[in-house]
Short mmCIF file of C-alpha atoms and ligand atoms in Angstrom, two decimals:
data_model
loop_
_atom_site.label_atom_id
_atom_site.label_comp_id
_atom_site.label_asym_id
_atom_site.label_seq_id
_atom_site.Cartn_x
_atom_site.Cartn_y
_atom_site.Cartn_z
CA MET A 303 7.42 -9.98 -10.36
CA ILE A 304 9.11 -11.43 -7.37
CA ILE A 305 10.59 -9.56 -4.48
CA ASP A 306 12.86 -10.46 -1.60
CA PHE A 307 10.36 -10.61 1.23
CA ARG A 308 13.04 -10.81 3.88
CA LEU A 309 13.62 -7.13 3.21
CA LEU A 310 9.96 -6.38 3.89
CA ILE A 311 10.18 -8.00 7.28
CA GLU A 312 13.31 -6.04 8.10
CA ASP A 313 11.59 -2.85 7.00
CA HIS A 314 8.64 -3.00 9.33
CA GLY A 315 8.82 -1.92 12.88
CA THR A 316 12.55 -2.31 13.28
CA SER A 317 14.25 0.02 10.89
CA THR A 318 15.57 3.45 11.64
CA ILE A 319 17.27 5.78 9.23
CA LYS A 320 20.55 5.09 11.09
CA ASN A 321 20.49 1.35 10.64
CA GLN A 322 19.15 1.65 7.10
CA LYS A 323 22.24 3.40 5.78
CA SER A 324 24.29 0.27 6.26
CA THR A 325 21.72 -1.79 4.38
CA ILE A 326 21.15 0.52 1.38
CA LYS A 327 24.04 -1.04 -0.51
CA ASN A 328 22.80 -4.43 0.50
CA ARG A 329 19.33 -3.66 -0.83
CA GLN A 330 20.58 -2.28 -4.12
CA SER A 331 22.27 -5.59 -4.73
CA LYS A 332 19.00 -7.34 -3.90
CA MET A 333 16.70 -5.38 -6.22
CA ALA A 334 13.61 -7.37 -7.06
CA SER A 335 13.85 -9.93 -9.82
CA LEU A 336 10.82 -10.31 -12.03
CA VAL A 337 8.50 -13.24 -12.65
CA SER A 338 5.23 -13.42 -14.52
CA HIS A 339 2.03 -15.41 -14.98
CA PRO A 340 -0.04 -15.88 -18.17
CA ASP A 341 -3.14 -14.39 -16.50
CA GLU A 342 -1.40 -11.08 -15.94
CA VAL A 343 -2.69 -8.03 -17.79
CA ARG A 344 0.25 -5.66 -18.01
CA VAL A 345 -0.93 -2.06 -17.82
CA VAL A 346 1.10 -0.49 -15.01
CA SER A 347 3.85 -3.10 -15.17
CA LYS A 348 4.18 -3.28 -18.95
CA ARG A 349 7.57 -1.54 -18.89
CA PHE A 350 8.97 -3.41 -15.88
CA GLY A 351 12.26 -5.00 -16.82
CA GLN A 352 12.36 -3.06 -20.11
CA GLY A 353 14.99 -0.48 -19.12
CA ALA A 354 12.41 2.31 -18.91
CA THR A 355 14.35 4.19 -16.23
CA SER A 356 16.16 5.61 -19.28
CA ILE A 357 14.05 8.39 -20.75
CA ASP A 358 14.93 7.32 -24.31
CA ARG A 359 13.63 3.83 -23.66
CA TYR A 360 10.55 5.25 -21.93
CA LEU A 361 9.83 7.37 -25.03
CA GLU A 362 10.26 4.33 -27.29
CA LEU A 363 7.67 2.51 -25.15
CA ASP A 364 4.93 5.17 -25.60
CA GLY A 365 6.27 7.32 -22.78
CA TYR A 366 5.00 10.91 -22.42
CA LYS A 367 2.46 10.38 -25.23
CA ALA A 368 -0.38 10.59 -22.72
CA VAL A 369 0.77 13.96 -21.44
CA GLN A 370 0.93 15.24 -25.03
CA LYS A 371 -2.64 14.03 -25.56
CA ALA A 372 -3.80 15.51 -22.23
CA LEU A 373 -2.34 18.91 -23.18
CA GLY A 374 -4.86 18.97 -26.03
CA MET A 375 -7.80 18.12 -23.76
CA GLN A 376 -9.97 20.35 -21.58
CA PRO A 377 -9.34 19.80 -17.82
CA ASP A 378 -12.93 18.59 -17.33
CA ALA A 379 -12.48 16.05 -20.13
CA ILE A 380 -9.41 14.61 -18.37
CA VAL A 381 -11.31 14.41 -15.08
CA ASN A 382 -14.28 12.70 -16.77
CA GLU A 383 -12.08 10.22 -18.60
CA VAL A 384 -10.46 9.16 -15.34
CA LYS A 385 -13.81 9.14 -13.53
CA ASN A 386 -15.45 6.95 -16.18
CA SER A 387 -12.53 4.53 -16.26
CA GLY A 388 -13.58 3.28 -12.81
CA LEU A 389 -10.03 3.82 -11.48
CA ARG A 390 -10.21 3.68 -7.69
CA GLY A 391 -7.42 4.70 -5.34
CA ARG A 392 -4.78 2.02 -4.97
CA GLY A 393 -3.59 3.42 -1.61
CA GLY A 394 -6.27 1.59 0.35
CA ALA A 395 -9.58 3.39 0.58
CA GLY A 396 -10.57 2.80 -3.06
CA PHE A 397 -12.19 6.16 -3.74
CA ASN A 398 -12.96 6.95 -7.41
CA THR A 399 -9.94 8.96 -8.59
CA GLY A 400 -11.68 11.18 -11.15
CA LEU A 401 -14.41 11.99 -8.65
CA LYS A 402 -11.77 13.03 -6.11
CA TRP A 403 -10.15 15.32 -8.70
CA SER A 404 -13.55 16.90 -9.44
CA PHE A 405 -13.73 18.19 -5.83
CA VAL A 406 -10.77 20.54 -6.40
CA PRO A 407 -12.14 24.08 -6.86
CA LYS A 408 -11.55 25.54 -10.30
CA GLN A 409 -10.63 28.97 -8.97
CA SER A 410 -8.30 29.26 -6.03
CA PRO A 411 -6.44 32.24 -4.55
CA LYS A 412 -3.80 29.78 -3.35
CA PRO A 413 -1.63 27.51 -5.51
CA LYS A 414 -2.94 23.99 -6.07
CA TYR A 415 -0.79 20.91 -5.60
CA VAL A 416 -0.56 17.30 -6.73
CA LEU A 417 0.98 14.83 -4.29
CA CYS A 418 2.10 11.34 -5.11
CA ASN A 419 1.89 9.15 -2.03
CA GLY A 420 4.79 6.73 -2.24
CA ASP A 421 5.03 6.07 1.48
CA GLU A 422 4.03 2.41 1.07
CA SER A 423 4.40 1.17 4.64
CA GLU A 424 1.45 -1.20 5.05
CA PRO A 425 2.93 -4.62 5.87
CA GLY A 426 2.46 -6.99 2.95
CA THR A 427 2.53 -4.19 0.39
CA CYS A 428 5.52 -3.84 -1.94
CA LYS A 429 4.27 -2.65 -5.32
CA ASP A 430 4.97 1.10 -5.45
CA ARG A 431 8.65 0.39 -4.95
CA LEU A 432 8.62 -1.62 -8.21
CA ILE A 433 7.01 1.25 -10.09
CA PHE A 434 9.67 3.68 -8.84
CA GLU A 435 12.39 1.18 -9.59
CA HIS A 436 11.28 0.16 -13.09
CA ASP A 437 9.08 2.93 -14.46
CA PRO A 438 9.71 6.22 -12.62
CA HIS A 439 8.63 8.36 -15.59
CA ALA A 440 5.14 6.79 -15.49
CA VAL A 441 4.64 8.30 -12.03
CA ILE A 442 5.96 11.68 -13.19
CA GLU A 443 3.64 11.57 -16.22
CA GLY A 444 0.66 10.69 -14.00
CA VAL A 445 1.46 13.62 -11.69
CA VAL A 446 1.63 16.06 -14.63
CA ILE A 447 -1.70 14.82 -16.06
CA ALA A 448 -3.35 15.15 -12.63
CA GLY A 449 -1.95 18.69 -12.52
CA LEU A 450 -3.44 19.53 -15.93
CA ALA A 451 -6.79 18.11 -14.79
CA VAL A 452 -7.05 20.26 -11.66
CA GLY A 453 -5.09 23.34 -12.76
CA SER A 454 -2.02 22.79 -10.60
CA HIS A 455 1.53 23.78 -11.51
CA THR A 456 3.41 21.91 -8.78
CA GLY A 457 3.72 18.25 -7.88
CA TYR A 458 5.55 16.36 -5.15
CA ILE A 459 6.55 12.73 -5.11
CA TYR A 460 6.85 11.64 -1.48
CA ILE A 461 8.73 8.39 -1.06
CA ARG A 462 8.97 6.29 2.06
CA GLY A 463 12.14 6.85 4.10
CA GLU A 464 13.20 3.24 3.83
CA TYR A 465 13.10 3.51 0.02
CA ARG A 466 16.13 5.75 -0.05
CA TYR A 467 17.85 3.32 -2.37
CA LEU A 468 15.37 4.44 -5.05
CA SER A 469 16.25 8.10 -4.72
CA GLU A 470 18.97 8.03 -7.38
CA ILE A 471 16.54 6.53 -9.92
CA MET A 472 13.82 9.09 -9.18
CA GLN A 473 16.15 12.06 -9.16
CA LYS A 474 17.68 11.08 -12.50
CA ALA A 475 14.21 10.60 -14.00
CA LEU A 476 13.18 14.09 -12.87
CA LYS A 477 16.40 15.62 -14.22
CA ASP A 478 15.89 13.92 -17.59
CA ALA A 479 12.24 14.97 -17.76
CA TYR A 480 13.28 18.60 -17.17
CA ALA A 481 16.04 18.35 -19.78
CA ARG A 482 13.58 17.07 -22.42
CA GLY A 483 10.93 19.71 -21.68
CA PHE A 484 8.35 17.43 -20.04
CA LEU A 485 8.75 19.42 -16.83
CA GLY A 486 9.56 23.04 -16.07
CA LYS A 487 8.50 26.18 -17.90
CA ASN A 488 6.27 25.89 -20.94
CA ILE A 489 6.12 22.10 -21.03
CA LEU A 490 6.26 20.78 -24.60
CA GLY A 491 5.74 24.33 -25.87
CA SER A 492 2.21 24.35 -24.45
CA GLY A 493 2.55 27.48 -22.37
CA TYR A 494 1.83 25.38 -19.25
CA ASP A 495 4.43 25.36 -16.46
CA PHE A 496 4.78 22.33 -14.22
CA ASP A 497 7.41 21.51 -11.59
CA VAL A 498 7.83 18.22 -9.77
CA TYR A 499 9.90 17.70 -6.63
CA TRP A 500 10.91 14.48 -4.97
CA HIS A 501 10.82 14.21 -1.17
CA GLY A 502 12.07 11.34 0.96
CA GLY A 503 10.21 10.64 4.21
CA ALA A 504 11.90 9.77 7.49
CA GLY A 505 10.33 6.34 7.89
CA ALA A 506 6.93 6.34 9.60
CA TYR A 507 3.79 4.43 8.64
CA GLU A 508 1.59 7.27 9.84
CA VAL A 509 2.89 9.75 7.24
CA GLY A 510 1.25 7.57 4.59
CA GLU A 511 -2.02 8.99 5.90
CA GLU A 512 -2.70 11.86 3.55
CA SER A 513 -2.95 14.76 5.98
CA ALA A 514 0.02 13.55 8.06
CA LEU A 515 1.99 13.35 4.80
CA MET A 516 1.22 17.01 4.15
CA GLU A 517 2.37 17.97 7.65
CA SER A 518 5.58 16.02 7.06
CA LEU A 519 6.12 17.66 3.67
CA GLU A 520 5.72 21.05 5.31
CA GLY A 521 8.55 20.11 7.66
CA LYS A 522 6.42 19.40 10.71
CA ARG A 523 5.82 16.33 12.85
CA GLY A 524 3.86 13.80 10.78
CA ILE A 525 0.55 13.69 12.61
CA PRO A 526 -2.87 13.93 10.94
CA ARG A 527 -4.95 17.07 10.49
CA VAL A 528 -8.51 17.74 11.53
CA ARG A 529 -10.92 17.08 8.65
CA PRO A 530 -13.00 18.66 7.22
CA PRO A 531 -11.73 20.65 5.41
CA PHE A 532 -10.49 17.88 3.12
CA PRO A 533 -7.23 18.16 1.12
CA ALA A 534 -9.05 18.78 -2.17
CA VAL A 535 -10.10 22.15 -0.70
CA VAL A 536 -7.47 22.91 1.97
CA GLY A 537 -4.34 20.79 1.61
CA LEU A 538 -0.63 21.40 1.32
CA TRP A 539 0.25 24.91 2.59
CA GLY A 540 -3.49 25.57 2.69
CA GLY A 541 -3.89 25.16 -1.09
CA PRO A 542 -6.30 22.75 -2.83
CA THR A 543 -4.47 19.43 -3.15
CA VAL A 544 -4.92 16.18 -4.99
CA ILE A 545 -3.21 13.28 -3.25
CA ASN A 546 -3.00 9.88 -4.88
CA ASN A 547 -1.10 6.68 -4.45
CA ALA A 548 1.84 6.01 -6.83
CA GLU A 549 0.05 3.07 -8.53
CA THR A 550 -3.08 5.20 -8.98
CA LEU A 551 -1.06 7.92 -10.71
CA ALA A 552 0.89 5.43 -12.84
CA SER A 553 -2.47 4.08 -14.06
CA VAL A 554 -3.51 7.48 -15.41
CA PRO A 555 -1.33 7.71 -18.58
CA PRO A 556 -2.62 4.35 -19.95
CA ILE A 557 -6.20 5.52 -19.29
CA ILE A 558 -5.64 8.73 -21.24
CA LEU A 559 -4.10 6.79 -24.14
CA GLY A 560 -6.39 3.74 -24.12
CA GLY A 561 -9.61 5.47 -23.09
CA ALA A 562 -11.96 5.08 -20.14
CA GLU A 563 -14.05 2.38 -21.80
CA TRP A 564 -11.09 0.09 -22.45
CA TYR A 565 -9.78 0.46 -18.89
CA ALA A 566 -13.18 0.03 -17.22
CA ALA A 567 -13.84 -3.16 -19.20
CA ILE A 568 -10.77 -4.90 -17.72
CA GLY A 569 -12.42 -5.16 -14.28
CA PRO A 570 -15.93 -5.66 -12.91
CA PRO A 571 -18.39 -2.72 -12.76
CA LYS A 572 -17.12 0.28 -10.77
CA ASN A 573 -13.76 -1.44 -10.29
CA GLY A 574 -11.90 -0.59 -13.46
CA GLY A 575 -8.53 -1.83 -14.61
CA THR A 576 -5.84 -3.94 -13.05
CA ARG A 577 -4.19 -4.16 -9.69
CA LEU A 578 -0.65 -4.94 -8.62
CA PHE A 579 -1.30 -7.74 -6.13
CA CYS A 580 1.58 -8.40 -3.73
CA LEU A 581 1.52 -12.12 -2.94
CA SER A 582 3.52 -13.11 0.12
CA GLY A 583 3.58 -15.61 2.96
CA ASN A 584 3.33 -19.38 2.57
CA LEU A 585 3.27 -19.57 -1.21
CA ALA A 586 5.36 -21.44 -3.73
CA ARG A 587 5.73 -18.40 -6.00
CA PRO A 588 5.40 -15.18 -4.01
CA GLY A 589 5.67 -11.97 -6.00
CA VAL A 590 3.93 -8.90 -7.35
CA TYR A 591 1.52 -9.81 -10.15
CA GLU A 592 -0.64 -7.43 -12.19
CA LEU A 593 -4.06 -9.04 -12.52
CA PRO A 594 -7.45 -7.74 -13.58
CA MET A 595 -9.53 -6.30 -10.76
CA GLY A 596 -11.99 -8.97 -9.65
CA TYR A 597 -9.55 -11.88 -10.11
CA ASN A 598 -10.58 -14.83 -7.95
CA LEU A 599 -8.55 -15.06 -4.73
CA LYS A 600 -8.49 -18.86 -4.66
CA LYS A 601 -7.09 -18.92 -8.18
CA MET A 602 -4.60 -16.26 -7.20
CA ILE A 603 -3.30 -18.44 -4.36
CA TYR A 604 -3.28 -21.82 -6.09
CA GLU A 605 -2.51 -20.91 -9.70
CA VAL A 606 -0.70 -17.58 -9.78
CA GLY A 607 1.09 -18.01 -6.42
CA GLY A 608 1.73 -21.70 -7.06
CA GLY A 609 -0.21 -22.95 -4.00
CA ILE A 610 0.97 -23.75 -0.49
CA PRO A 611 4.36 -25.47 -0.31
CA ASN A 612 5.44 -28.43 1.85
CA SER A 613 2.05 -30.19 1.62
CA ARG A 614 0.62 -27.72 4.09
CA LYS A 615 -3.01 -26.56 4.13
CA LEU A 616 -4.32 -23.04 3.79
CA LYS A 617 -5.35 -21.54 7.11
CA ALA A 618 -6.11 -17.88 6.46
CA VAL A 619 -5.45 -14.98 4.09
CA VAL A 620 -4.95 -11.32 4.83
CA PRO A 621 -6.35 -9.98 1.55
CA GLY A 622 -5.30 -6.33 1.36
CA GLY A 623 -2.45 -5.46 3.72
CA SER A 624 -2.14 -5.97 7.48
CA SER A 625 -5.06 -3.69 8.36
CA THR A 626 -7.65 -5.78 6.53
CA PRO A 627 -9.63 -8.50 8.36
CA CYS A 628 -8.43 -12.00 7.49
CA LEU A 629 -10.44 -14.52 5.52
CA THR A 630 -10.52 -18.19 6.52
CA ALA A 631 -9.70 -20.99 4.08
CA ASP A 632 -13.44 -21.40 3.45
CA GLU A 633 -13.84 -17.76 2.46
CA VAL A 634 -11.26 -17.43 -0.31
CA ASP A 635 -13.53 -18.13 -3.26
CA VAL A 636 -14.05 -14.40 -3.66
CA SER A 637 -13.55 -11.78 -6.35
CA MET A 638 -10.67 -9.42 -5.54
CA ASP A 639 -12.35 -6.06 -6.05
CA PHE A 640 -13.32 -3.37 -3.58
CA ASP A 641 -17.05 -4.14 -3.47
CA SER A 642 -16.85 -7.95 -3.31
CA LEU A 643 -14.34 -7.92 -0.47
CA MET A 644 -16.43 -5.40 1.43
CA LYS A 645 -19.38 -7.80 1.08
CA ALA A 646 -17.15 -10.62 2.35
CA GLY A 647 -16.46 -8.59 5.50
CA SER A 648 -12.95 -7.49 4.58
CA MET A 649 -11.25 -4.96 2.32
CA LEU A 650 -9.10 -4.87 -0.81
CA GLY A 651 -6.92 -2.23 0.86
CA SER A 652 -3.44 -1.80 -0.57
CA GLY A 653 -3.32 -5.10 -2.46
CA GLY A 654 -1.03 -6.95 -0.03
CA VAL A 655 -2.19 -10.58 -0.02
CA VAL A 656 -0.56 -12.48 2.86
CA VAL A 657 -1.15 -16.24 2.83
CA LEU A 658 -0.91 -18.25 6.07
CA ASP A 659 -0.64 -22.02 6.14
CA ASP A 660 -1.66 -24.35 8.96
CA SER A 661 1.73 -24.11 10.64
CA THR A 662 1.04 -20.46 11.54
CA CYS A 663 -0.01 -19.59 15.06
CA ILE A 664 -2.78 -17.02 14.71
CA VAL A 665 -2.15 -15.66 18.22
CA LYS A 666 1.47 -15.03 17.30
CA PHE A 667 0.44 -13.51 13.98
CA ALA A 668 -2.04 -11.22 15.80
CA LEU A 669 0.75 -10.25 18.20
CA ARG A 670 3.21 -9.51 15.36
CA THR A 671 0.59 -7.37 13.66
CA MET A 672 -0.14 -5.47 16.87
CA LYS A 673 3.56 -4.90 17.56
CA PHE A 674 3.66 -3.05 14.26
CA TYR A 675 0.65 -0.84 15.02
CA GLN A 676 1.77 -0.11 18.56
CA HIS A 677 5.18 0.91 17.23
CA GLU A 678 3.70 3.09 14.47
CA SER A 679 0.90 4.79 16.45
CA CYS A 680 1.74 8.49 16.52
CA GLY A 681 0.40 8.62 20.06
CA TRP A 682 -1.80 11.64 19.53
CA CYS A 683 -5.16 10.14 20.51
CA ILE A 684 -5.81 7.95 23.52
CA PRO A 685 -7.84 5.04 22.05
CA CYS A 686 -5.04 4.30 19.57
CA ARG A 687 -2.05 5.06 21.80
CA GLU A 688 -3.37 3.12 24.82
CA GLY A 689 -5.37 0.57 22.84
CA THR A 690 -2.49 -0.66 20.68
CA ASP A 691 -0.20 -0.73 23.72
CA TRP A 692 -2.60 -2.76 25.88
CA LEU A 693 -3.37 -5.10 23.01
CA LYS A 694 0.32 -5.69 22.44
CA LYS A 695 0.93 -6.31 26.17
CA THR A 696 -2.05 -8.66 26.50
CA LEU A 697 -1.23 -10.63 23.35
CA THR A 698 2.43 -10.93 24.43
CA ARG A 699 1.45 -12.36 27.83
CA PHE A 700 -1.21 -14.51 26.19
CA HIS A 701 1.13 -16.03 23.64
CA ALA A 702 3.79 -16.60 26.28
CA GLY A 703 1.38 -18.86 28.17
CA GLY A 704 0.14 -16.39 30.81
CA GLY A 705 -3.31 -15.93 29.26
CA LEU A 706 -6.52 -15.86 31.29
CA LYS A 707 -9.92 -16.87 29.91
CA LYS A 708 -11.23 -13.33 30.24
CA ASP A 709 -8.34 -12.02 28.10
CA ILE A 710 -9.97 -13.38 24.95
CA ASP A 711 -13.10 -11.26 25.42
CA ASN A 712 -11.00 -8.35 26.64
CA ILE A 713 -8.87 -8.37 23.47
CA GLN A 714 -12.02 -8.24 21.36
CA TYR A 715 -13.69 -5.64 23.60
CA LEU A 716 -10.62 -3.41 23.55
CA ALA A 717 -10.33 -3.59 19.76
CA GLU A 718 -14.06 -2.96 19.27
CA ASN A 719 -13.81 0.12 21.45
CA MET A 720 -11.04 1.56 19.31
CA LEU A 721 -13.09 1.21 16.12
CA GLY A 722 -14.33 4.56 14.84
CA ARG A 723 -13.07 6.35 17.97
CA THR A 724 -9.65 7.40 16.80
CA PHE A 725 -8.50 10.54 15.15
CA CYS A 726 -7.24 8.85 11.98
CA PRO A 727 -7.84 5.37 10.53
CA LEU A 728 -4.65 3.87 12.03
CA GLY A 729 -6.69 2.96 15.11
CA ASP A 730 -9.22 1.12 12.93
CA ALA A 731 -6.37 -0.50 11.02
CA ALA A 732 -5.11 -2.02 14.27
CA ALA A 733 -8.56 -2.98 15.57
CA MET A 734 -10.14 -4.57 12.49
CA PRO A 735 -7.68 -7.46 11.96
CA THR A 736 -7.58 -8.16 15.71
CA ILE A 737 -11.37 -8.53 15.91
CA ALA A 738 -11.32 -10.89 12.95
CA PHE A 739 -8.53 -13.04 14.44
CA VAL A 740 -10.45 -13.50 17.70
CA LYS A 741 -13.83 -14.08 16.04
CA LYS A 742 -12.60 -16.49 13.39
CA PHE A 743 -9.92 -18.32 15.41
CA ARG A 744 -11.28 -18.25 18.96
CA LYS A 745 -10.48 -21.90 19.50
CA GLU A 746 -6.83 -21.21 18.77
CA PHE A 747 -6.82 -18.50 21.43
CA GLU A 748 -8.48 -20.92 23.88
CA ASP A 749 -5.82 -23.53 23.11
CA HIS A 750 -3.20 -21.14 24.52
CA LEU A 751 -4.89 -20.77 27.93
CA GLU A 752 -3.69 -21.85 31.37
CA GLY A 753 -0.03 -22.05 30.58
CA LYS A 754 -0.46 -24.52 27.74
CA PRO A 755 2.55 -24.27 25.45
CA CYS A 756 1.92 -22.86 21.98
CA GLN A 757 1.34 -25.88 19.77
CA PHE A 758 2.95 -24.16 16.82
CA GLU A 759 6.13 -23.26 18.69
CA LYS A 760 6.41 -26.94 19.56
CA GLU A 761 6.06 -27.81 15.89
CA ALA A 762 8.73 -25.30 14.97
CA ALA A 763 11.01 -26.71 17.66
CA ILE A 764 10.56 -30.25 16.34
CA GLU A 765 11.36 -29.10 12.82
CA GLN A 766 14.60 -27.60 14.09
CA LEU A 767 15.80 -30.82 15.79
CA PRO A 768 18.88 -32.26 14.13
CA VAL A 769 18.22 -35.34 12.05
CA MET A 770 20.45 -38.36 12.75
CA ALA A 771 22.25 -39.60 9.67
C1 FMN B 262 -2.13 5.06 8.71
C2 FMN B 262 -2.34 5.21 7.24
C3 FMN B 262 -1.28 4.94 6.37
C4 FMN B 262 -1.47 5.08 5.00
N1 FMN B 262 -0.42 4.80 4.17
C5 FMN B 262 -0.57 4.98 2.83
C6 FMN B 262 0.53 4.75 1.96
O1 FMN B 262 1.62 4.36 2.38
N2 FMN B 262 0.34 4.96 0.63
C7 FMN B 262 -0.86 5.41 0.13
O2 FMN B 262 -0.98 5.63 -1.07
N3 FMN B 262 -1.91 5.63 0.94
C8 FMN B 262 -1.79 5.44 2.27
N4 FMN B 262 -2.85 5.70 3.10
C9 FMN B 262 -4.09 6.23 2.48
C10 FMN B 262 -3.98 7.74 2.26
O3 FMN B 262 -4.43 8.41 3.44
C11 FMN B 262 -4.85 8.21 1.08
O4 FMN B 262 -6.14 7.68 1.22
C12 FMN B 262 -4.27 7.80 -0.27
O5 FMN B 262 -2.95 8.27 -0.44
C13 FMN B 262 -5.14 8.40 -1.37
O6 FMN B 262 -4.68 7.97 -2.63
P1 FMN B 262 -5.56 7.01 -3.55
O7 FMN B 262 -6.93 7.62 -3.63
O8 FMN B 262 -4.87 7.02 -4.86
O9 FMN B 262 -5.58 5.67 -2.89
C14 FMN B 262 -2.72 5.53 4.48
C15 FMN B 262 -3.77 5.79 5.36
C16 FMN B 262 -3.58 5.62 6.72
C17 FMN B 262 -4.72 5.90 7.63
S1 SF4 B 263 -5.34 6.98 15.46
FE1 SF4 B 263 -3.25 6.58 16.19
S2 SF4 B 263 -1.95 7.26 14.51
FE2 SF4 B 263 -3.99 8.19 14.18
S3 SF4 B 263 -3.89 10.16 15.23
FE3 SF4 B 263 -4.64 8.70 16.73
S4 SF4 B 263 -2.76 8.05 17.81
FE4 SF4 B 263 -2.13 8.98 15.91
#
């Protein structure tokens, strides 16, 4: 599946709801076109491009069969099936989904809730939007099954502000699901009531963080909550709450239908199933590809993504969204699963694989990344608010040629002092890639010192020179 990556760049750090309105029409006309690769294993994406936004088509393609099956299962059996499938959260942290559901108390004086996190704002990540666009009922079905598992009667689908152009699709899907009895009172004659609401965010990376999302949903400023207590016990409006990423929830119906064993066997141990990998950057065939968990990164770049164009060489890869530490060209022979990437000193994160060729200036890339985090910091805690701001200022001066030798250590020192000292993981998300850039590409930072012009800018300038006929 390919996507127009220019839209991703526009989305991050620059968009406001005001300037989005003018581009919504534009975006609708640029909906993602789909590509594929023979190594793909289509579980979540199997209905992409099949017209499954229509409920009739969704039903023809096995839609809502999983919810019918789940209605005949005990809640604990649903939880165990998902737990044993090895499904781990696709939002970034990779926590076992069934295990998370098992933390929700069985009895609760307050209503329980299921939240679908469709905020998808991590740069490099563009997969949930495809699920909403091509298979909205799969998300709804996943939310209902999660509700049956934990004894909830209400679900919310929270979609990133900039994804407003998907609202029509989601709202129609919900209306159709109500009309056919998959939502509302007494779903499918089971005696079980379940309502699902859609909610559009206002466009902030921070509200993707689960507790900030709940604040936002409650109509407050989207800043994180103090934890513990964790959402499974005290979440939305103080009720026990399950919150999962859209891809995580869309993976649940196939697990219920195909069984835990089948799903677990697709990936390596403890990393069940498939993953929608978002391949972007300097690649011949960028796109969103559904591959088995544990797929080799080198193969992903050179075979699935078609390799590096223009006879360029690979320089680095950001393997799981902008917050994950980069890997050098020598480190890409690695299995793309949560545990292997952790061992390699990085993270699988949200599945956003950004490939950089040797024409990329790492200092500039570090600066672009920090501009994003500085812009998105909610400003609540000092290490993040001040840290991202100073890092942005220092990197800007550094890249512009005003760098001092001590800046290199200062950048690293500043980032290291943010790690683990912020109120939510956004501070870590800004610090971790920065530390990796300095450690792995120190020479490139040194090459920018004492007013030396950026070598890569020079290259870009040469490329732009007119060619004499
Ligand atoms: C700053 C920040 C932004 C986040 N953004 C998202 C997001 O856009 N989508 C998402 O699913 N999870 C996001 N997360 C992770 C969520 O807090 C949470 O772990 C996730 O929704 C849980 O779902 P999962 O277990 O299915 O991954 C973010 C976390 C942080 C710290
Ligand atoms: S780490 Fe950053 S985003 Fe998170 S609470 Fe602190 S200031 Fe806000």
